[in-house]
Amino acid sequence: MDVRSISTTTVRFISGMTLFLMAVLSLTGAVNLHAGEETIDYLIPYTESEPVIDGEITGGEWASAEHVLLDNETQPSQNIPALEDTEVLLMEDGNNFYVAFIASDPEPDKIRAFFSDRDLCWDDDLVTVVIDTFNDARRAFEFSANPLGVQRDAICDDVAGGNGGFGGNDNSWNAIWDSAGRISDSGYVVEMKIPLSQLRFAGGLVKQTWGIDLIRTYPRDKRHKLSNNTKNYDLSCYLCQLTKAQGFTQLKENRNLRIVPTVTASYSKDRSTTRTDEWQSDTKLDAGMDIRWGINQDVVLNATFNPDFSQVEADVAELDINNTFSIYYPERREFFLDGADYFNTFSNLVHTRNISSPDYGIKLTGKRDVHTYGLFFANDTGTSFVIPGNQGSIIASLENTESLNSAFRYRLDVNRNMNLGVIFTDRRADDYSNSVAGVDGSIRIGNSDTIEMQAMGSATEYPVHIQEKFGQKENNDDYAFKINYEHRDNNWTWAARYAEYGDDFRADMGFITRVDYKNIDVSGGHDWRFGPESRFSRFYFGVDYEKSYDEAGNKLEEEAGIRINVDGPMQSFVFMGYNQGEEFYNGKFFDKNSIFLFGHIRPMAGLDIGIDISTGKGIDYFNTRSGDVFSLGPQIELRLGKHFKLDLRHNYQKMKVGGDSLYTTNLTDLRFTYQFNIRSFLRAIVQYSDTESDTSLYVFDIDSRLKGLTTQILYSYKINPQTRFFIGYSNNGLQNDEMDQLDTTNHTLFTKFSYAWQY
């Protein structure tokens, strides 16, 4: 990073924030994370023999295991005896951690279990082991499987992804592990084999002490969660409440090296929107490689060469009309996913999907005692970035320009209630650079209160054509600041948040789409909870108020609202509310209001129905005037048998101005999936959009009818997340005012193969 690009003002601001945090820490008193003797609840025995992972407990293969009972329900009822009996077996052999769940069920025909792809079994009966391997109540690994052995894994972040201190889950993380499940007349059994090479934990210890939560999810009329732990619902953290398991006294040395070569091939034909244009064909054959080396158990080095970013599966279609800000899409590439949580802060400053076409990358992530750190470098042959404003954002690109991208993150866990961190990001190319430096911290005060703070400074240099095309200055230098206070106990929540983003603040490595604004947001509410005899489990009523200004002090937006949440029978959930306020846009103030409702229900196994509906007065951003907006978003997931699934999502939106219809748009995403087993599936996707606009009501030229059609068929075979084979076909169609019918503009045939060599 070019330190000259960070201004004196920014440095002073960040230094002041650091001193403030240090002062708070000194007043509170920093203590060691592991001060005092801990109670060890379970001893994980060592075994010489490896059990067969087949969903059956046979012979004496689990004879030496520790036995744990899941005798407590934590959700929706709180700390009452579990509805059904569940026993968990734990043991290890120095290379692997073995877990077996024996789940009793007097009505096995009601067990909800379907074949699906990885991470898509959340609605099923499920068993989960959560392990805080560093025993620091910051971060944990989650491994889940349904009664058929379908896997789900995730990272639980109780700090930057803390969801108000109750744990945030990142399902994009993938580990290589084994599971198997089998349903019987008395319930089901799930066995897991988790290689220690997939985990990170403190090395050099005589024995490991881990926080552990063993969970059985039991979805019937309500979605019950059974656990070996009881829960203090007035305590604003999750991982700090886990019981402790100890073992792994005979860890075995291994190279902990994974090499994943990848080959992709595609053949495509494209033409413009004119049907008479000739097709242009293109054939591509690419090879790449990902390398993961566990230098030791708490430090990992990743490298990638020509990582694949082919759209093996289409993103879920998003409605993008009358919208002034960029849409977020998640990362998919394994190199960037592994250890991604090491770069988390309260603001999204590292969004690696911005690095669209890298040739190479290298990343080091690790944790040693109270120190957590991450560093990566990657090039990008197709440099694009967001240019944000206070009323919208736009994507800019440096065509045929290669950039170097880097990020560094460090966090100090001062004690069990405090963290202090710094982050640096940098993107640079010829005549272009963007650097961001930030400091952040979180403090948990008492049981239920948390303060989070972050200060950031940025410096950006734009080339001449970006300055001219987007009206930007050559040099942009500014800061941003956030502070959040939140109280959350079993019945009450209240929060106050303040954010300030300077006009020239840029975070091109992250996903910051709005600047030049100051925002104040206060909210509060109360939860009423009902016992197991009630068909309803929770009712929430809350209010919130929000106000925004630009940097000059001019009001941008003011809004107040009420919120109601209800959890009811058939796993139903209803969230509804009313907003009333005004918004400043393009030199004018507009009154805004809306009534909205989001509902979700699972009336039976294999049927999931949702609805998202809103109506009210909004803004026609295209033409700077007021309008009446109505939107409707039904969705349904239907399973026919154990193998077939239909997913349908539809978005309808209509805006009227002065009683006339400005536009009507429909967007449909339909997916048919046949899951042969836990490893392979065949999926067909159809995405259709249709927008009608009254051209006489627009101040610029626009198509009166615009249609789009994307279809894709995909076959996938996965032995694990890294060893997989894909083959598929897709095409795209378009119709506008120049074309009298929907016509195909693209055909693509693609295939991909990767294999994970582990040493």
XYZ file of C-alpha atoms in Angstrom, residues 24-454:
431
model
C -12.032 2.024 27.077
C -10.046 -1.199 27.273
C -7.790 0.171 29.986
C -10.763 1.338 32.038
C -12.468 -2.005 31.704
C -9.356 -4.057 32.285
C -7.961 -6.579 29.818
C -7.640 -10.156 30.999
C -6.395 -13.343 29.439
C -8.916 -15.208 27.305
C -8.484 -18.384 29.281
C -8.073 -17.037 32.776
C -9.266 -19.360 35.520
C -9.955 -23.057 35.528
C -12.614 -24.297 33.124
C -15.016 -27.112 33.826
C -14.503 -29.997 31.405
C -17.856 -31.587 30.618
C -16.776 -34.370 28.229
C -13.617 -36.339 27.594
C -13.221 -37.378 23.969
C -11.622 -40.844 24.052
C -8.899 -42.028 21.698
C -9.616 -45.061 19.522
C -7.257 -47.309 17.580
C -9.945 -48.536 15.178
C -11.786 -46.444 12.601
C -15.569 -46.931 12.481
C -17.242 -47.579 9.140
C -19.252 -44.465 8.190
C -22.406 -46.145 6.869
C -25.233 -44.920 9.117
C -25.232 -48.066 11.272
C -23.879 -48.622 14.781
C -22.663 -52.201 14.537
C -20.369 -54.426 16.560
C -18.029 -52.679 18.925
C -16.831 -49.923 16.562
C -18.171 -47.178 18.896
C -17.557 -49.088 22.148
C -14.949 -46.640 23.485
C -16.925 -43.480 22.635
C -18.116 -40.808 25.080
C -21.931 -40.848 25.376
C -23.814 -37.536 25.498
C -27.583 -37.036 25.818
C -29.452 -34.176 24.110
C -31.957 -33.720 26.898
C -32.797 -30.016 26.582
C -34.946 -28.024 24.144
C -33.610 -24.523 23.476
C -35.996 -23.439 20.705
C -38.818 -22.499 20.424
C -39.422 -23.492 24.053
C -36.647 -22.472 26.387
C -34.755 -24.991 28.496
C -37.446 -27.633 28.845
C -36.988 -31.437 28.597
C -36.389 -32.639 25.046
C -39.358 -34.052 23.128
C -37.460 -37.110 21.866
C -34.430 -39.085 22.996
C -31.127 -38.416 21.221
C -27.769 -39.915 22.098
C -24.445 -38.719 20.653
C -21.192 -40.698 20.541
C -17.814 -38.907 20.400
C -14.275 -40.219 19.829
C -11.067 -39.473 17.867
C -8.049 -41.280 16.483
C -5.491 -38.473 16.198
C -6.404 -37.795 12.569
C -10.197 -37.586 12.685
C -13.035 -36.527 14.960
C -15.909 -39.057 14.931
C -19.481 -38.163 15.845
C -22.550 -40.409 15.758
C -26.136 -39.337 16.460
C -28.758 -41.924 17.468
C -32.080 -40.096 17.096
C -35.165 -41.892 18.395
C -38.537 -41.187 16.802
C -41.746 -43.131 17.598
C -43.208 -41.926 14.253
C -40.407 -42.479 11.727
C -42.800 -41.917 8.821
C -42.895 -38.227 9.835
C -39.123 -37.792 9.591
C -38.395 -35.039 7.070
C -35.461 -36.094 4.908
C -34.872 -35.540 1.188
C -31.970 -36.025 -1.194
C -30.478 -32.662 -2.105
C -27.228 -30.939 -2.968
C -24.840 -29.817 -0.215
C -26.048 -27.041 2.103
C -29.659 -27.346 0.892
C -31.006 -29.624 3.633
C -31.760 -26.904 6.181
C -35.513 -27.607 6.310
C -35.055 -31.342 7.027
C -34.579 -33.249 10.249
C -30.980 -32.399 10.980
C -28.176 -33.167 13.420
C -25.310 -30.741 13.981
C -22.038 -30.521 15.834
C -20.711 -27.014 16.536
C -17.085 -26.881 17.676
C -15.268 -23.807 18.922
C -11.814 -25.253 18.334
C -9.885 -22.297 19.766
C -12.203 -22.164 22.795
C -12.330 -18.377 22.564
C -16.064 -17.824 21.844
C -15.250 -16.043 18.566
C -15.598 -18.530 15.750
C -16.773 -22.107 15.348
C -17.146 -24.808 12.714
C -20.560 -26.348 12.070
C -21.110 -29.791 10.546
C -24.655 -30.976 9.862
C -26.299 -33.891 8.094
C -29.858 -34.997 7.502
C -31.053 -38.614 8.089
C -29.939 -39.531 4.533
C -26.418 -38.191 5.037
C -26.810 -34.963 3.015
C -24.206 -32.515 4.320
C -24.294 -28.916 5.410
C -21.292 -27.073 6.820
C -20.725 -23.478 7.852
C -18.613 -21.032 9.814
C -20.268 -19.464 12.862
C -18.869 -15.991 13.526
C -19.865 -14.581 16.921
C -18.046 -11.276 16.348
C -18.243 -9.581 12.917
C -21.010 -11.914 11.796
C -22.619 -11.918 15.190
C -26.249 -11.157 14.331
C -26.642 -9.075 17.419
C -24.346 -11.350 19.372
C -26.274 -14.566 18.704
C -24.062 -15.978 15.974
C -23.904 -15.502 12.231
C -23.532 -18.379 9.787
C -21.563 -18.432 6.525
C -22.752 -21.425 4.511
C -20.389 -20.703 1.607
C -17.500 -22.371 3.464
C -16.975 -26.016 2.423
C -14.984 -28.762 4.118
C -14.155 -32.278 2.926
C -15.613 -34.797 5.379
C -17.680 -37.985 5.413
C -21.231 -38.584 6.597
C -23.865 -41.282 6.245
C -27.404 -41.621 7.511
C -29.984 -44.360 7.752
C -33.672 -44.300 8.756
C -35.055 -47.248 10.734
C -38.284 -48.239 12.500
C -37.119 -46.510 15.670
C -35.711 -43.255 14.214
C -32.431 -42.645 12.406
C -28.666 -42.757 12.818
C -26.120 -40.322 11.356
C -22.372 -40.943 11.484
C -19.727 -38.299 10.761
C -15.992 -38.457 10.159
C -14.391 -34.997 10.328
C -10.684 -34.929 9.391
C -8.700 -32.665 11.693
C -6.996 -31.282 8.571
C -10.280 -29.493 7.825
C -10.213 -27.685 11.170
C -8.075 -24.951 12.597
C -7.071 -25.114 16.247
C -4.227 -24.095 18.548
C -1.135 -26.179 17.959
C 1.561 -27.244 20.382
C -0.823 -28.134 23.227
C -0.704 -31.344 25.253
C -4.454 -31.669 24.777
C -7.222 -29.747 23.085
C -10.137 -28.093 24.882
C -13.033 -27.184 22.586
C -16.410 -25.598 23.135
C -19.046 -27.963 21.779
C -22.758 -27.837 20.992
C -24.574 -30.972 19.850
C -27.908 -30.200 18.208
C -30.835 -32.117 16.816
C -33.324 -30.143 14.753
C -36.788 -31.710 14.947
C -39.173 -29.977 12.479
C -42.837 -30.807 12.875
C -45.615 -28.290 13.563
C -42.853 -26.229 15.162
C -39.146 -26.360 14.461
C -37.679 -27.721 17.701
C -34.002 -27.512 18.536
C -32.656 -30.081 21.025
C -29.212 -29.686 22.579
C -26.795 -30.902 25.209
C -26.515 -27.269 26.377
C -28.896 -25.025 28.235
C -29.050 -21.430 27.126
C -29.029 -18.105 28.944
C -31.308 -15.995 26.714
C -30.247 -12.771 28.406
C -26.620 -13.320 27.402
C -25.708 -11.623 24.100
C -23.390 -14.321 22.816
C -23.811 -17.906 21.656
C -20.379 -19.542 21.606
C -19.543 -18.300 25.109
C -22.219 -20.661 26.494
C -20.941 -23.944 25.049
C -19.931 -26.854 27.243
C -16.307 -28.005 27.038
C -14.877 -31.186 25.559
C -11.266 -32.259 25.962
C -9.088 -34.761 24.141
C -6.745 -35.182 21.153
C -3.680 -36.008 23.203
C -2.172 -38.107 20.386
C -2.401 -35.848 17.353
C -0.680 -37.355 14.329
C 1.536 -35.456 11.935
C 0.458 -35.122 8.310
C 1.374 -32.899 5.393
C -2.050 -31.226 5.412
C -1.650 -30.418 1.716
C -4.422 -30.297 -0.852
C -3.889 -29.769 -4.587
C -6.956 -29.288 -6.778
C -6.342 -29.102 -10.533
C -9.320 -27.913 -12.584
C -10.117 -28.156 -16.286
C -12.967 -26.217 -17.892
C -14.075 -26.197 -21.495
C -16.817 -24.318 -23.296
C -18.178 -23.689 -26.759
C -20.395 -20.672 -27.316
C -22.162 -18.855 -30.134
C -23.271 -15.234 -29.789
C -24.991 -12.600 -31.863
C -26.446 -9.173 -31.239
C -30.131 -8.415 -30.869
C -30.630 -8.239 -34.638
C -31.769 -11.588 -36.002
C -29.947 -11.088 -39.305
C -26.552 -10.767 -37.612
C -24.136 -13.644 -38.077
C -23.268 -15.924 -35.190
C -19.814 -15.500 -33.658
C -18.450 -18.711 -32.145
C -15.792 -19.130 -29.470
C -14.103 -22.199 -27.983
C -12.260 -22.062 -24.672
C -10.154 -24.611 -22.840
C -8.739 -23.530 -19.481
C -6.746 -25.233 -16.784
C -6.265 -23.941 -13.268
C -5.148 -25.070 -9.854
C -5.921 -24.366 -6.198
C -3.411 -25.282 -3.488
C -4.152 -25.358 0.237
C -1.308 -26.022 2.677
C -1.916 -26.204 6.407
C 1.502 -25.012 7.549
C 0.346 -26.037 10.986
C -3.089 -26.417 12.585
C -3.684 -22.685 12.930
C -1.950 -21.226 9.856
C -3.067 -21.950 6.278
C -1.510 -20.872 2.979
C -3.732 -20.819 -0.127
C -2.626 -20.260 -3.703
C -4.564 -20.225 -6.943
C -3.640 -20.143 -10.604
C -6.277 -19.199 -13.162
C -9.206 -19.850 -10.785
C -12.409 -20.807 -12.545
C -15.329 -18.391 -12.384
C -17.556 -20.016 -14.977
C -21.223 -19.705 -14.132
C -21.752 -23.406 -13.559
C -25.093 -22.532 -12.027
C -27.001 -19.342 -12.765
C -27.409 -16.823 -9.949
C -30.950 -16.509 -8.643
C -32.583 -13.836 -10.790
C -32.978 -10.453 -9.080
C -35.448 -7.711 -9.996
C -33.474 -4.668 -11.140
C -35.911 -1.956 -12.179
C -36.434 1.485 -10.664
C -33.368 0.723 -8.553
C -30.470 3.142 -8.150
C -27.971 0.995 -6.212
C -25.857 -1.979 -7.311
C -27.070 -5.522 -6.566
C -25.017 -7.822 -4.342
C -24.014 -11.298 -5.576
C -22.147 -13.847 -3.420
C -18.674 -15.309 -3.963
C -18.400 -18.872 -5.344
C -14.677 -19.588 -5.858
C -13.007 -21.902 -3.348
C -9.757 -19.935 -3.104
C -11.591 -16.839 -1.909
C -14.079 -18.756 0.275
C -11.503 -20.599 2.396
C -10.700 -18.363 5.353
C -12.953 -15.550 4.069
C -14.252 -14.902 7.593
C -10.734 -13.867 8.668
C -11.309 -10.623 6.724
C -14.752 -9.849 8.189
C -15.427 -6.451 9.721
C -18.651 -4.606 10.545
C -18.509 -3.009 7.086
C -18.101 -5.085 3.938
C -14.600 -3.947 2.969
C -13.482 -7.229 1.342
C -15.939 -8.488 -1.268
C -13.759 -10.696 -3.450
C -16.321 -11.070 -6.231
C -15.028 -7.633 -7.298
C -11.914 -9.501 -8.461
C -13.585 -10.864 -11.565
C -10.773 -12.344 -13.704
C -7.653 -13.207 -11.695
C -4.732 -15.151 -13.130
C -3.197 -15.847 -9.745
C -3.648 -15.257 -6.040
C -2.020 -16.113 -2.727
C -3.481 -15.916 0.771
C -2.221 -16.514 4.306
C -4.656 -16.792 7.223
C -3.995 -17.801 10.781
C -4.624 -17.472 14.496
C -2.140 -17.676 17.314
C -3.514 -17.287 20.843
C -5.287 -13.887 20.869
C -4.020 -12.820 17.422
C -6.010 -13.442 14.223
C -4.675 -12.311 10.845
C -5.210 -12.614 7.110
C -3.302 -11.401 4.055
C -3.935 -11.937 0.362
C -2.764 -10.735 -3.046
C -4.440 -11.348 -6.396
C -4.326 -9.755 -9.809
C -7.393 -8.935 -11.913
C -7.359 -8.714 -15.694
C -10.829 -7.127 -15.774
C -10.820 -4.299 -13.231
C -14.274 -2.975 -12.280
C -15.451 -1.034 -9.246
C -18.444 0.809 -7.803
C -18.665 4.598 -7.954
C -21.099 5.390 -5.117
C -23.167 8.470 -4.347
C -25.831 9.381 -1.821
C -28.719 8.607 -4.197
C -27.321 5.797 -6.322
C -24.240 3.949 -7.555
C -22.817 2.853 -10.871
C -20.275 0.280 -12.063
C -17.130 1.582 -13.782
C -14.576 -0.540 -15.646
C -10.961 -0.155 -16.709
C -10.998 -2.038 -19.987
C -7.936 -4.157 -20.788
C -6.276 -2.958 -17.596
C -4.730 -5.319 -15.070
C -4.838 -4.416 -11.387
C -3.135 -5.757 -8.281
C -5.461 -6.354 -5.328
C -4.395 -6.871 -1.729
C -5.941 -6.975 1.728
C -4.604 -7.303 5.266
C -6.670 -7.924 8.400
C -5.545 -8.231 12.020
C -7.694 -8.688 15.134
C -6.658 -8.757 18.779
C -8.962 -10.601 21.182
C -8.216 -8.493 24.241
C -10.395 -10.631 26.486
C -13.601 -12.620 26.195
C -15.655 -9.436 25.814
C -13.435 -7.196 23.708
C -11.853 -7.162 20.256
C -9.703 -4.596 18.497
C -8.791 -4.857 14.813
C -7.246 -3.120 11.822
C -7.786 -3.639 8.108
C -6.056 -2.417 4.956
C -7.150 -2.957 1.349
C -5.563 -1.774 -1.857
C -6.382 -1.908 -5.584
C -4.102 -0.307 -8.140
C -3.411 -0.203 -11.853
C -2.033 2.320 -14.339
C -3.314 5.786 -13.301
C -5.762 4.163 -10.845
C -5.510 3.330 -7.160
C -7.781 2.865 -4.170
C -6.500 2.387 -0.623
C -8.551 1.896 2.533
C -7.336 1.756 6.137
C -9.590 1.078 9.085
C -9.701 0.313 12.784
C -12.584 -1.441 14.522
C -13.541 -2.811 17.888
C -16.366 -4.429 19.799
C -17.089 -4.408 23.514
C -19.658 -6.530 25.326
C -20.876 -4.715 28.440
C -22.596 -6.887 30.981
C -24.750 -9.722 29.725
C -26.901 -8.057 27.090
C -25.233 -4.919 25.715
C -22.748 -4.619 22.860
C -20.953 -1.661 21.277
C -19.357 -1.981 17.834
C -17.191 0.735 16.282
C -15.334 1.170 13.023
